[in-house]
Amino acid sequence: AGSIQQGGTVRRIEELEEKYGAGLWEVIQPKWNYTGDTKEGEVVVISLRIDKNGHLVKSHVEQSSGNVMLVQSAIRAIEKAAPLFPPLPHELNKDFVEIGVCFPECEKK
């Protein structure tokens, strides 16, 4: 029974992180200003480490599209939005999260 409970806890944490990630996109998306063209499947993923108070600890390009303009616009959007990230939900009980933010959007699986 313990492993079932643990699995439920892990799923709950994943749900909270996913919800938090969606909230991050709501903050970042209005700051993103890219007017160039993107090819089918062209995605930039920026990995963010955010502390429990909502401060951006570090970020890096996790996946580059090869489109320099798209990558730069994604980095600028993160930099502009960084002071506005919400604090982590108390239920997560973590000091930080690492979340990948996709530009223009993550591929649906």
mmCIF file with all atom_site columns, C-alpha atoms in Angstrom:
data_model
loop_
_atom_site.group_PDB
_atom_site.id
_atom_site.type_symbol
_atom_site.label_atom_id
_atom_site.label_alt_id
_atom_site.label_comp_id
_atom_site.label_asym_id
_atom_site.label_entity_id
_atom_site.label_seq_id
_atom_site.pdbx_PDB_ins_code
_atom_site.Cartn_x
_atom_site.Cartn_y
_atom_site.Cartn_z
_atom_site.occupancy
_atom_site.B_iso_or_equiv
_atom_site.pdbx_formal_charge
_atom_site.auth_seq_id
_atom_site.auth_comp_id
_atom_site.auth_asym_id
_atom_site.auth_atom_id
_atom_site.pdbx_PDB_model_num
ATOM 1   C CA . ALA A 1 1   ? 0.000  0.000  0.000   1.00 0.00 ? 1   ALA A CA 1
ATOM 2   C CA . GLY A 1 2   ? 2.953  2.320  0.670   1.00 0.00 ? 2   GLY A CA 1
ATOM 3   C CA . SER A 1 3   ? 4.068  2.299  -2.966  1.00 0.00 ? 3   SER A CA 1
ATOM 4   C CA . ILE A 1 4   ? 0.554  3.157  -4.135  1.00 0.00 ? 4   ILE A CA 1
ATOM 5   C CA . GLN A 1 5   ? 0.487  6.101  -1.727  1.00 0.00 ? 5   GLN A CA 1
ATOM 6   C CA . GLN A 1 6   ? 3.929  7.201  -2.923  1.00 0.00 ? 6   GLN A CA 1
ATOM 7   C CA . GLY A 1 7   ? 2.757  7.010  -6.529  1.00 0.00 ? 7   GLY A CA 1
ATOM 8   C CA . GLY A 1 8   ? -0.210 9.207  -5.678  1.00 0.00 ? 8   GLY A CA 1
ATOM 9   C CA . THR A 1 9   ? 2.092  11.728 -4.040  1.00 0.00 ? 9   THR A CA 1
ATOM 10  C CA . VAL A 1 10  ? 4.421  11.791 -7.054  1.00 0.00 ? 10  VAL A CA 1
ATOM 11  C CA . ARG A 1 11  ? 1.462  12.301 -9.408  1.00 0.00 ? 11  ARG A CA 1
ATOM 12  C CA . ARG A 1 12  ? 0.168  15.130 -7.205  1.00 0.00 ? 12  ARG A CA 1
ATOM 13  C CA . ILE A 1 13  ? 3.558  16.873 -7.296  1.00 0.00 ? 13  ILE A CA 1
ATOM 14  C CA . GLU A 1 14  ? 3.724  16.466 -11.082 1.00 0.00 ? 14  GLU A CA 1
ATOM 15  C CA . GLU A 1 15  ? 0.236  17.991 -11.376 1.00 0.00 ? 15  GLU A CA 1
ATOM 16  C CA . LEU A 1 16  ? 1.235  20.950 -9.189  1.00 0.00 ? 16  LEU A CA 1
ATOM 17  C CA . GLU A 1 17  ? 4.434  21.511 -11.203 1.00 0.00 ? 17  GLU A CA 1
ATOM 18  C CA . GLU A 1 18  ? 2.489  21.272 -14.472 1.00 0.00 ? 18  GLU A CA 1
ATOM 19  C CA . LYS A 1 19  ? -0.054 23.795 -13.197 1.00 0.00 ? 19  LYS A CA 1
ATOM 20  C CA . TYR A 1 20  ? 2.756  26.091 -12.039 1.00 0.00 ? 20  TYR A CA 1
ATOM 21  C CA . GLY A 1 21  ? 4.424  25.762 -15.458 1.00 0.00 ? 21  GLY A CA 1
ATOM 22  C CA . ALA A 1 22  ? 1.186  26.764 -17.181 1.00 0.00 ? 22  ALA A CA 1
ATOM 23  C CA . GLY A 1 23  ? 1.037  29.799 -14.887 1.00 0.00 ? 23  GLY A CA 1
ATOM 24  C CA . LEU A 1 24  ? 4.609  30.698 -15.847 1.00 0.00 ? 24  LEU A CA 1
ATOM 25  C CA . TRP A 1 25  ? 3.651  30.677 -19.511 1.00 0.00 ? 25  TRP A CA 1
ATOM 26  C CA . GLU A 1 26  ? 0.821  33.118 -18.707 1.00 0.00 ? 26  GLU A CA 1
ATOM 27  C CA . VAL A 1 27  ? 3.476  35.512 -17.312 1.00 0.00 ? 27  VAL A CA 1
ATOM 28  C CA . ILE A 1 28  ? 6.070  34.919 -20.063 1.00 0.00 ? 28  ILE A CA 1
ATOM 29  C CA . GLN A 1 29  ? 3.862  34.794 -23.155 1.00 0.00 ? 29  GLN A CA 1
ATOM 30  C CA . PRO A 1 30  ? 2.842  38.499 -23.135 1.00 0.00 ? 30  PRO A CA 1
ATOM 31  C CA . LYS A 1 31  ? 6.566  39.414 -22.950 1.00 0.00 ? 31  LYS A CA 1
ATOM 32  C CA . TRP A 1 32  ? 7.397  37.269 -25.979 1.00 0.00 ? 32  TRP A CA 1
ATOM 33  C CA . ASN A 1 33  ? 7.613  39.261 -29.198 1.00 0.00 ? 33  ASN A CA 1
ATOM 34  C CA . TYR A 1 34  ? 8.628  37.171 -32.176 1.00 0.00 ? 34  TYR A CA 1
ATOM 35  C CA . THR A 1 35  ? 7.408  38.181 -35.607 1.00 0.00 ? 35  THR A CA 1
ATOM 36  C CA . GLY A 1 36  ? 9.590  35.932 -37.751 1.00 0.00 ? 36  GLY A CA 1
ATOM 37  C CA . ASP A 1 37  ? 8.600  32.707 -39.425 1.00 0.00 ? 37  ASP A CA 1
ATOM 38  C CA . THR A 1 38  ? 8.960  29.305 -37.796 1.00 0.00 ? 38  THR A CA 1
ATOM 39  C CA . LYS A 1 39  ? 9.233  26.020 -39.610 1.00 0.00 ? 39  LYS A CA 1
ATOM 40  C CA . GLU A 1 40  ? 7.068  23.032 -38.747 1.00 0.00 ? 40  GLU A CA 1
ATOM 41  C CA . GLY A 1 41  ? 8.353  21.482 -35.514 1.00 0.00 ? 41  GLY A CA 1
ATOM 42  C CA . GLU A 1 42  ? 10.794 24.331 -34.809 1.00 0.00 ? 42  GLU A CA 1
ATOM 43  C CA . VAL A 1 43  ? 10.901 24.663 -31.016 1.00 0.00 ? 43  VAL A CA 1
ATOM 44  C CA . VAL A 1 44  ? 13.167 26.351 -28.481 1.00 0.00 ? 44  VAL A CA 1
ATOM 45  C CA . VAL A 1 45  ? 13.136 25.016 -24.923 1.00 0.00 ? 45  VAL A CA 1
ATOM 46  C CA . ILE A 1 46  ? 14.513 27.225 -22.153 1.00 0.00 ? 46  ILE A CA 1
ATOM 47  C CA . SER A 1 47  ? 15.065 25.442 -18.840 1.00 0.00 ? 47  SER A CA 1
ATOM 48  C CA . LEU A 1 48  ? 14.316 27.589 -15.802 1.00 0.00 ? 48  LEU A CA 1
ATOM 49  C CA . ARG A 1 49  ? 15.282 27.000 -12.192 1.00 0.00 ? 49  ARG A CA 1
ATOM 50  C CA . ILE A 1 50  ? 12.941 29.001 -9.981  1.00 0.00 ? 50  ILE A CA 1
ATOM 51  C CA . ASP A 1 51  ? 13.225 29.182 -6.206  1.00 0.00 ? 51  ASP A CA 1
ATOM 52  C CA . LYS A 1 52  ? 10.298 28.902 -3.800  1.00 0.00 ? 52  LYS A CA 1
ATOM 53  C CA . ASN A 1 53  ? 9.885  32.702 -3.742  1.00 0.00 ? 53  ASN A CA 1
ATOM 54  C CA . GLY A 1 54  ? 9.530  32.894 -7.537  1.00 0.00 ? 54  GLY A CA 1
ATOM 55  C CA . HIS A 1 55  ? 13.042 34.189 -8.256  1.00 0.00 ? 55  HIS A CA 1
ATOM 56  C CA . LEU A 1 56  ? 14.795 32.961 -11.386 1.00 0.00 ? 56  LEU A CA 1
ATOM 57  C CA . VAL A 1 57  ? 17.959 31.238 -10.129 1.00 0.00 ? 57  VAL A CA 1
ATOM 58  C CA . LYS A 1 58  ? 19.270 30.255 -13.553 1.00 0.00 ? 58  LYS A CA 1
ATOM 59  C CA . SER A 1 59  ? 18.188 29.543 -17.084 1.00 0.00 ? 59  SER A CA 1
ATOM 60  C CA . HIS A 1 60  ? 19.749 27.916 -20.105 1.00 0.00 ? 60  HIS A CA 1
ATOM 61  C CA . VAL A 1 61  ? 18.807 26.852 -23.611 1.00 0.00 ? 61  VAL A CA 1
ATOM 62  C CA . GLU A 1 62  ? 17.924 23.198 -23.271 1.00 0.00 ? 62  GLU A CA 1
ATOM 63  C CA . GLN A 1 63  ? 16.948 22.735 -26.915 1.00 0.00 ? 63  GLN A CA 1
ATOM 64  C CA . SER A 1 64  ? 17.805 25.146 -29.697 1.00 0.00 ? 64  SER A CA 1
ATOM 65  C CA . SER A 1 65  ? 15.787 25.319 -32.881 1.00 0.00 ? 65  SER A CA 1
ATOM 66  C CA . GLY A 1 66  ? 18.793 26.520 -34.855 1.00 0.00 ? 66  GLY A CA 1
ATOM 67  C CA . ASN A 1 67  ? 16.800 29.695 -35.542 1.00 0.00 ? 67  ASN A CA 1
ATOM 68  C CA . VAL A 1 68  ? 18.931 32.362 -33.830 1.00 0.00 ? 68  VAL A CA 1
ATOM 69  C CA . MET A 1 69  ? 16.158 34.989 -33.887 1.00 0.00 ? 69  MET A CA 1
ATOM 70  C CA . LEU A 1 70  ? 13.677 32.590 -32.257 1.00 0.00 ? 70  LEU A CA 1
ATOM 71  C CA . VAL A 1 71  ? 16.198 31.609 -29.564 1.00 0.00 ? 71  VAL A CA 1
ATOM 72  C CA . GLN A 1 72  ? 17.062 35.244 -28.811 1.00 0.00 ? 72  GLN A CA 1
ATOM 73  C CA . SER A 1 73  ? 13.399 36.243 -28.614 1.00 0.00 ? 73  SER A CA 1
ATOM 74  C CA . ALA A 1 74  ? 12.746 33.392 -26.152 1.00 0.00 ? 74  ALA A CA 1
ATOM 75  C CA . ILE A 1 75  ? 15.674 34.442 -23.940 1.00 0.00 ? 75  ILE A CA 1
ATOM 76  C CA . ARG A 1 76  ? 14.501 38.085 -23.991 1.00 0.00 ? 76  ARG A CA 1
ATOM 77  C CA . ALA A 1 77  ? 10.970 37.050 -22.982 1.00 0.00 ? 77  ALA A CA 1
ATOM 78  C CA . ILE A 1 78  ? 12.332 35.103 -19.989 1.00 0.00 ? 78  ILE A CA 1
ATOM 79  C CA . GLU A 1 79  ? 14.534 38.045 -18.968 1.00 0.00 ? 79  GLU A CA 1
ATOM 80  C CA . LYS A 1 80  ? 11.621 40.497 -19.183 1.00 0.00 ? 80  LYS A CA 1
ATOM 81  C CA . ALA A 1 81  ? 9.264  38.227 -17.223 1.00 0.00 ? 81  ALA A CA 1
ATOM 82  C CA . ALA A 1 82  ? 11.784 37.024 -14.595 1.00 0.00 ? 82  ALA A CA 1
ATOM 83  C CA . PRO A 1 83  ? 10.958 39.429 -11.773 1.00 0.00 ? 83  PRO A CA 1
ATOM 84  C CA . LEU A 1 84  ? 7.260  38.559 -12.029 1.00 0.00 ? 84  LEU A CA 1
ATOM 85  C CA . PHE A 1 85  ? 7.230  34.795 -11.416 1.00 0.00 ? 85  PHE A CA 1
ATOM 86  C CA . PRO A 1 86  ? 4.805  33.652 -8.722  1.00 0.00 ? 86  PRO A CA 1
ATOM 87  C CA . PRO A 1 87  ? 6.110  31.834 -5.626  1.00 0.00 ? 87  PRO A CA 1
ATOM 88  C CA . LEU A 1 88  ? 5.939  28.030 -5.685  1.00 0.00 ? 88  LEU A CA 1
ATOM 89  C CA . PRO A 1 89  ? 2.805  26.441 -4.233  1.00 0.00 ? 89  PRO A CA 1
ATOM 90  C CA . HIS A 1 90  ? 3.333  25.522 -0.553  1.00 0.00 ? 90  HIS A CA 1
ATOM 91  C CA . GLU A 1 91  ? 2.064  21.994 -1.285  1.00 0.00 ? 91  GLU A CA 1
ATOM 92  C CA . LEU A 1 92  ? 5.127  21.314 -3.436  1.00 0.00 ? 92  LEU A CA 1
ATOM 93  C CA . ASN A 1 93  ? 7.322  21.620 -0.349  1.00 0.00 ? 93  ASN A CA 1
ATOM 94  C CA . LYS A 1 94  ? 10.387 22.265 -2.533  1.00 0.00 ? 94  LYS A CA 1
ATOM 95  C CA . ASP A 1 95  ? 13.111 24.888 -2.466  1.00 0.00 ? 95  ASP A CA 1
ATOM 96  C CA . PHE A 1 96  ? 13.074 25.155 -6.265  1.00 0.00 ? 96  PHE A CA 1
ATOM 97  C CA . VAL A 1 97  ? 11.638 23.672 -9.457  1.00 0.00 ? 97  VAL A CA 1
ATOM 98  C CA . GLU A 1 98  ? 13.153 23.194 -12.883 1.00 0.00 ? 98  GLU A CA 1
ATOM 99  C CA . ILE A 1 99  ? 10.709 23.723 -15.706 1.00 0.00 ? 99  ILE A CA 1
ATOM 100 C CA . GLY A 1 100 ? 11.220 23.767 -19.457 1.00 0.00 ? 100 GLY A CA 1
ATOM 101 C CA . VAL A 1 101 ? 9.401  26.538 -21.303 1.00 0.00 ? 101 VAL A CA 1
ATOM 102 C CA . CYS A 1 102 ? 8.782  25.949 -25.008 1.00 0.00 ? 102 CYS A CA 1
ATOM 103 C CA . PHE A 1 103 ? 8.647  28.594 -27.729 1.00 0.00 ? 103 PHE A CA 1
ATOM 104 C CA . PRO A 1 104 ? 6.364  28.778 -29.635 1.00 0.00 ? 104 PRO A CA 1
ATOM 105 C CA . GLU A 1 105 ? 4.842  25.775 -27.843 1.00 0.00 ? 105 GLU A CA 1
ATOM 106 C CA . CYS A 1 106 ? 5.664  22.275 -26.667 1.00 0.00 ? 106 CYS A CA 1
ATOM 107 C CA . GLU A 1 107 ? 4.859  19.426 -28.969 1.00 0.00 ? 107 GLU A CA 1
ATOM 108 C CA . LYS A 1 108 ? 1.721  17.594 -27.909 1.00 0.00 ? 108 LYS A CA 1
ATOM 109 C CA . LYS A 1 109 ? 2.352  13.968 -27.034 1.00 0.00 ? 109 LYS A CA 1
#
